[in-house]
Amino acid sequence: MSSTPETPRVVVIGAGIVGCSLADELTARGWTDITVLEQGPLPAPGGSTSHAPGLVFQTNASKTLTALARYTVEKFTSLDVDGVSCFHQVGGLELATTPERLAELHRRAGYAASWGVRGEIVSPARCKELWPMIDESLVLGGFHTPDDGLARALLASRAQMARASARGARFLDRHTVTGIEREDGRVTGVVTDRGTFPADHVVSAAGFWGPVIGRMAGIDVPLQPLAHQYARTGPLPELIGATAEASKPILRFQDRDLYFREHTDRIGIGSYAHRPLPVDPFAVLPYDEARARSMDMPSSYPFTEEDWAPSWADCRQLMPALRDAEIEAGFNGVFSFTPDGMPVLGESRLLRGFWLAEAVWVTHSAGVAKAVAEWMVDGRPSIDLHECDLTRFEEAQRSPSYVLERGAQQFVEVYDVIHPLQPMERPRPLRVSPFHARQQQLGAYFLEGGGWERPHWYEANAPLVDALGPLPARDAWSARHWSPVAAAEAKATREGVALYDMTPLRRLEVTGPGSLDFLDRMTSNNLRKKPGAVTYSLLLDASGGIRSDLTVARLAPDRFQVGANSPADLDWLLRHAPADVHVRDITSGTCCVGVWGPLARDLVQPLTPDDFSHEAFGYFRAKETYIGHVPVTAMRLSYVGELGWELYTTADLGLRLWDTLWEAGRELGVIAAGRSAFNSLRLEKGYRAWGVDMTDEHDPFEAGVGFAVRMDRDDFVGKAALAGKGEATRRLTPLLLDDPAAVVLGKEPVYVDGRPAGYVTSASYGYTLGRCVAYAWLPAGLPTGTGVHIEYVGEKVPATVADEPLFDPKMTRIRR
């Protein structure tokens, strides 16, 4: 089949559920020159798809994963093979046998309401009705999701193979990939043991073989395969006469890391309770060799009886009927984990045309395939995928030892109750700012993000709590990874001066003769200002979605410092940078202290030879100067709504900068403050956090950052799309909780007139306001004063639509 610009040649490596789904989605969009290569036999080639138990629970704390699962259910329900549906909608049931798990199920019910999945908390008696074999006396409640069920992965693969083949795709089994051809930074073909296949695009959908294919392409794939126990009982008297594959909901007993599904008159049981069993993807046997060694398939390892015994005891406790049962068969099935438990998707910048669709479970397979097909054909997926983007990991998170350790921990935590602020335990510390030793001396409570140690509060400030008066009591969940010290630090910032470690925020340097034209084209605001100007701007995609928000400081005619969010921002700029523009990440070699509060000028002015008055150093301006002996780039910015500066220097001088500020600030009562206070203060000012409050699913006007878009200037990425947008139907809306003692944390559903109407993005107690502040995506047009309810752990908490900014609306505190 010849290639044309409209039908590029695509080679998909792997004919599991992801590869078959992708071929179907691509051909449905008119890309019909598709070749799917598989090393094993079809339709069951021996990867994870061939042994997957097929459980699909749609509800997830990640909105993205929930959306991917919803589409998988929708699509597989519409497919059949010889009259047999590819999805068996028996529902799902998650059990709670502890109060902590019951609270977690209420939170999961909240996620379901936020993301549009049907579900309800049910009583122990109802759990018994749905699964008569369980011991009701152990159960405190359950979460029932009627639209979940069993994906028949091999049938779904066959159905999609047939549809894609009818449109022109071809599926070739027994083709082992041995190399990836490239030229001038682009993929050109795939080499196999049976010939070479030219390609304009290559997609690695190889499952746990992904790192093997990645190495051939020179691309790092941060994925760790692990083996997972699955067993089947013999026939059970309670299921005698059963004819359907399953009639009861798929069942999760997460307090013991177990799940259950019927196999007609038997029960299949999966366990995550055992030790992690990592598998080297480079040592996995080929299909025929695995069969020769009496393995069902390459992904099916021998069952380890010693790991099974504790789980079998837990199964028999939950289901007394199993006490007389025996395990008929079992195996350890291999599948993929990443350091953060999310898929790895997208096109490599280092090898254009080489795509990853890896670490994808059956649950999300069709949704991922649709999103990747949209990405390839249309230039962007229709849903936000930043949590899955292959560029999201820092360099420090890509070492083989890190991927192994974190992948194994993701296996351990599959069914754990994870707090939204819960940091990883190992490997830590990994990345520390130059101030780390001083922070430890001040009793910093560190959480982690992007590998960085981030102080959330300092125990040295605990004596300041006494002056606050009584604070509202917190429930056990919201009190986790929180301290009343954060309130004291927020107050000290509002009334005095505080030092904030802003080192983990990403910093890029953009230089070269074409740097101004380049950044002006790539961002939404006007950057054509004199050196010394700082501009808040947005990175948009072609459809006007917000890829990121930036601060762009013009330090010289052809030199800019860009404050960005993630490695994806660097990748995006590098993809588009012309030859006369140089973009590099300077984060690791630099550091930053935020000096904020009404006494900030009193602290910094005596230390610098430059005039830091408002008239000489205005808001959103930058200067290269000195603080004591330390050369700094000072930017007059404030994300806490107070007077102050961000002070940048090189990492080797960071400790000297901190000590200089600390010593000079003693007589002013300077404190170090953490991210907990920072988050409270920024929400009181209505400052958005990209990736939480807004993503590329949102445009600037509905997200409340339209002030950063200059539609009256020359063309920029996303301008045409924004010009064609109609009236917004949703808005990022500020809410104040009515009860001064109430708190929410984020992702909770918001009810308007008794019906779910949106969800909370960011939330924090506003210590200055004496109320919890929550931002939420809600229907546009809700007037100020509208009463709503936020569901927090099963309870409806009243809140009111408010005007923003909630604090200092005239900006008098910042501009003085």
Short mmCIF file of N, CA, C and O in Angstrom, two decimals, residues 87-145:
data_model
loop_
_atom_site.label_atom_id
_atom_site.label_comp_id
_atom_site.label_asym_id
_atom_site.label_seq_id
_atom_site.Cartn_x
_atom_site.Cartn_y
_atom_site.Cartn_z
N PHE A 87 -18.09 -6.64 26.21
CA PHE A 87 -18.12 -6.13 27.58
C PHE A 87 -19.32 -6.72 28.30
O PHE A 87 -20.44 -6.66 27.81
N HIS A 88 -19.06 -7.29 29.46
CA HIS A 88 -20.12 -7.91 30.26
C HIS A 88 -20.38 -6.99 31.46
O HIS A 88 -19.62 -6.96 32.42
N GLN A 89 -21.47 -6.23 31.38
CA GLN A 89 -21.73 -5.16 32.35
C GLN A 89 -22.43 -5.71 33.59
O GLN A 89 -23.61 -5.47 33.85
N VAL A 90 -21.64 -6.41 34.41
CA VAL A 90 -22.18 -6.98 35.64
C VAL A 90 -22.10 -6.00 36.81
O VAL A 90 -22.64 -6.26 37.88
N GLY A 91 -21.41 -4.87 36.62
CA GLY A 91 -21.24 -3.91 37.70
C GLY A 91 -20.00 -4.19 38.52
O GLY A 91 -19.29 -5.18 38.30
N GLY A 92 -19.75 -3.32 39.45
CA GLY A 92 -18.61 -3.47 40.34
C GLY A 92 -19.03 -3.22 41.78
O GLY A 92 -19.97 -2.47 42.05
N LEU A 93 -18.34 -3.87 42.70
CA LEU A 93 -18.64 -3.70 44.13
C LEU A 93 -17.31 -3.68 44.88
O LEU A 93 -16.51 -4.60 44.77
N GLU A 94 -17.09 -2.61 45.64
CA GLU A 94 -15.90 -2.49 46.48
C GLU A 94 -16.35 -2.54 47.93
O GLU A 94 -17.26 -1.80 48.32
N LEU A 95 -15.69 -3.36 48.71
CA LEU A 95 -16.10 -3.58 50.10
C LEU A 95 -15.21 -2.82 51.07
O LEU A 95 -14.01 -2.65 50.84
N ALA A 96 -15.82 -2.38 52.16
CA ALA A 96 -15.08 -1.78 53.27
C ALA A 96 -15.25 -2.64 54.50
O ALA A 96 -16.38 -2.95 54.90
N THR A 97 -14.13 -3.03 55.09
CA THR A 97 -14.19 -3.79 56.34
C THR A 97 -13.54 -3.01 57.48
O THR A 97 -13.42 -3.53 58.59
N THR A 98 -13.13 -1.77 57.20
CA THR A 98 -12.58 -0.88 58.23
C THR A 98 -13.21 0.50 58.06
O THR A 98 -13.62 0.86 56.95
N PRO A 99 -13.28 1.28 59.12
CA PRO A 99 -13.81 2.65 58.98
C PRO A 99 -13.00 3.48 57.99
O PRO A 99 -13.55 4.31 57.26
N GLU A 100 -11.68 3.28 57.96
CA GLU A 100 -10.83 4.03 57.03
C GLU A 100 -11.19 3.72 55.59
O GLU A 100 -11.26 4.62 54.74
N ARG A 101 -11.47 2.46 55.30
CA ARG A 101 -11.83 2.09 53.93
C ARG A 101 -13.22 2.60 53.58
O ARG A 101 -13.46 3.02 52.45
N LEU A 102 -14.13 2.59 54.54
CA LEU A 102 -15.47 3.11 54.27
C LEU A 102 -15.40 4.60 53.93
O LEU A 102 -16.07 5.06 52.99
N ALA A 103 -14.57 5.34 54.64
CA ALA A 103 -14.39 6.75 54.31
C ALA A 103 -13.80 6.89 52.91
O ALA A 103 -14.19 7.78 52.14
N GLU A 104 -12.86 6.02 52.57
CA GLU A 104 -12.27 6.06 51.23
C GLU A 104 -13.31 5.76 50.16
O GLU A 104 -13.30 6.37 49.08
N LEU A 105 -14.23 4.83 50.43
CA LEU A 105 -15.28 4.54 49.46
C LEU A 105 -16.20 5.74 49.28
O LEU A 105 -16.68 6.00 48.17
N HIS A 106 -16.45 6.49 50.35
CA HIS A 106 -17.22 7.73 50.21
C HIS A 106 -16.48 8.71 49.32
O HIS A 106 -17.09 9.40 48.49
N ARG A 107 -15.15 8.78 49.48
CA ARG A 107 -14.38 9.66 48.60
C ARG A 107 -14.45 9.18 47.16
O ARG A 107 -14.56 9.98 46.22
N ARG A 108 -14.39 7.87 46.97
CA ARG A 108 -14.48 7.32 45.62
C ARG A 108 -15.86 7.59 45.01
O ARG A 108 -15.97 7.87 43.81
N ALA A 109 -16.89 7.53 45.83
CA ALA A 109 -18.22 7.90 45.34
C ALA A 109 -18.23 9.37 44.92
O ALA A 109 -18.91 9.75 43.95
N GLY A 110 -17.48 10.20 45.64
CA GLY A 110 -17.35 11.60 45.25
C GLY A 110 -16.65 11.75 43.91
O GLY A 110 -17.07 12.55 43.06
N TYR A 111 -15.56 11.00 43.69
CA TYR A 111 -14.89 11.04 42.39
C TYR A 111 -15.87 10.65 41.28
O TYR A 111 -15.90 11.27 40.22
N ALA A 112 -16.63 9.59 41.54
CA ALA A 112 -17.58 9.12 40.53
C ALA A 112 -18.57 10.23 40.17
O ALA A 112 -18.86 10.47 38.98
N ALA A 113 -19.09 10.92 41.18
CA ALA A 113 -20.03 12.00 40.91
C ALA A 113 -19.34 13.16 40.19
O ALA A 113 -19.92 13.79 39.31
N SER A 114 -18.08 13.43 40.54
CA SER A 114 -17.34 14.50 39.89
C SER A 114 -17.10 14.21 38.41
O SER A 114 -17.19 15.09 37.56
N TRP A 115 -16.78 12.96 38.11
CA TRP A 115 -16.38 12.61 36.74
C TRP A 115 -17.50 12.00 35.91
O TRP A 115 -17.28 11.61 34.77
N GLY A 116 -18.70 11.87 36.48
CA GLY A 116 -19.84 11.41 35.68
C GLY A 116 -20.01 9.91 35.61
O GLY A 116 -20.51 9.39 34.60
N VAL A 117 -19.62 9.18 36.63
CA VAL A 117 -19.80 7.74 36.69
C VAL A 117 -20.91 7.41 37.69
O VAL A 117 -20.93 7.95 38.80
N ARG A 118 -21.83 6.55 37.31
CA ARG A 118 -22.90 6.15 38.24
C ARG A 118 -22.33 5.29 39.36
O ARG A 118 -21.58 4.34 39.10
N GLY A 119 -22.70 5.61 40.59
CA GLY A 119 -22.24 4.81 41.71
C GLY A 119 -22.91 5.27 43.00
O GLY A 119 -23.37 6.41 43.10
N GLU A 120 -22.97 4.37 43.97
CA GLU A 120 -23.58 4.72 45.25
C GLU A 120 -22.98 3.88 46.37
O GLU A 120 -22.52 2.75 46.14
N ILE A 121 -22.97 4.46 47.56
CA ILE A 121 -22.58 3.73 48.76
C ILE A 121 -23.76 2.87 49.19
O ILE A 121 -24.90 3.36 49.26
N VAL A 122 -23.48 1.60 49.46
CA VAL A 122 -24.56 0.67 49.82
C VAL A 122 -24.27 0.02 51.17
O VAL A 122 -23.13 0.00 51.63
N SER A 123 -25.31 -0.48 51.78
CA SER A 123 -25.23 -1.07 53.11
C SER A 123 -24.61 -2.46 53.06
O SER A 123 -24.54 -3.10 52.00
N PRO A 124 -24.20 -2.99 54.21
CA PRO A 124 -23.72 -4.38 54.25
C PRO A 124 -24.77 -5.38 53.74
O PRO A 124 -24.42 -6.35 53.06
N ALA A 125 -26.03 -5.11 54.05
CA ALA A 125 -27.08 -6.02 53.58
C ALA A 125 -27.16 -6.02 52.06
O ALA A 125 -27.33 -7.08 51.43
N ARG A 126 -27.03 -4.85 51.46
CA ARG A 126 -27.05 -4.78 49.99
C ARG A 126 -25.82 -5.45 49.39
O ARG A 126 -25.91 -6.11 48.36
N CYS A 127 -24.67 -5.32 50.05
CA CYS A 127 -23.47 -6.03 49.59
C CYS A 127 -23.72 -7.54 49.59
O CYS A 127 -23.32 -8.25 48.65
N LYS A 128 -24.39 -8.01 50.62
CA LYS A 128 -24.71 -9.45 50.71
C LYS A 128 -25.67 -9.87 49.60
O LYS A 128 -25.52 -10.96 49.03
N GLU A 129 -26.62 -9.00 49.26
CA GLU A 129 -27.52 -9.31 48.15
C GLU A 129 -26.75 -9.43 46.84
O GLU A 129 -27.02 -10.31 46.02
N LEU A 130 -25.80 -8.53 46.65
CA LEU A 130 -25.05 -8.53 45.39
C LEU A 130 -24.05 -9.67 45.33
O LEU A 130 -23.76 -10.20 44.24
N TRP A 131 -23.48 -10.07 46.49
CA TRP A 131 -22.51 -11.18 46.55
C TRP A 131 -22.87 -12.07 47.73
O TRP A 131 -22.33 -11.91 48.83
N PRO A 132 -23.80 -12.99 47.55
CA PRO A 132 -24.30 -13.80 48.68
C PRO A 132 -23.22 -14.60 49.40
O PRO A 132 -23.43 -15.00 50.56
N MET A 133 -22.07 -14.84 48.79
CA MET A 133 -21.06 -15.70 49.40
C MET A 133 -20.23 -14.98 50.46
O MET A 133 -19.49 -15.62 51.21
N ILE A 134 -20.34 -13.65 50.57
CA ILE A 134 -19.49 -12.94 51.53
C ILE A 134 -20.07 -13.04 52.94
O ILE A 134 -21.27 -13.24 53.13
N ASP A 135 -19.20 -12.91 53.92
CA ASP A 135 -19.61 -12.86 55.32
C ASP A 135 -20.01 -11.43 55.64
O ASP A 135 -19.16 -10.55 55.82
N GLU A 136 -21.29 -11.19 55.70
CA GLU A 136 -21.82 -9.84 55.89
C GLU A 136 -21.32 -9.20 57.18
O GLU A 136 -21.19 -7.97 57.26
N SER A 137 -21.03 -10.00 58.19
CA SER A 137 -20.65 -9.45 59.48
C SER A 137 -19.31 -8.72 59.42
O SER A 137 -18.99 -7.90 60.30
N LEU A 138 -18.51 -8.99 58.40
CA LEU A 138 -17.21 -8.33 58.26
C LEU A 138 -17.31 -6.98 57.56
O LEU A 138 -16.38 -6.18 57.60
N VAL A 139 -18.44 -6.73 56.92
CA VAL A 139 -18.55 -5.62 55.98
C VAL A 139 -19.23 -4.43 56.64
O VAL A 139 -20.27 -4.56 57.27
N LEU A 140 -18.64 -3.25 56.45
CA LEU A 140 -19.23 -2.01 56.96
C LEU A 140 -20.03 -1.27 55.89
O LEU A 140 -20.84 -0.40 56.21
N GLY A 141 -19.78 -1.58 54.64
CA GLY A 141 -20.48 -0.92 53.54
C GLY A 141 -19.76 -1.21 52.25
O GLY A 141 -18.72 -1.89 52.22
N GLY A 142 -20.32 -0.73 51.16
CA GLY A 142 -19.71 -0.97 49.86
C GLY A 142 -19.98 0.18 48.91
O GLY A 142 -20.80 1.06 49.17
N PHE A 143 -19.26 0.18 47.80
CA PHE A 143 -19.44 1.15 46.74
C PHE A 143 -19.82 0.37 45.48
O PHE A 143 -19.02 -0.42 44.97
N HIS A 144 -21.05 0.58 45.03
CA HIS A 144 -21.59 -0.19 43.90
C HIS A 144 -21.63 0.69 42.67
O HIS A 144 -22.17 1.80 42.68
N THR A 145 -21.04 0.20 41.59
CA THR A 145 -20.98 0.93 40.31
C THR A 145 -21.61 0.04 39.23
O THR A 145 -20.95 -0.85 38.71
#
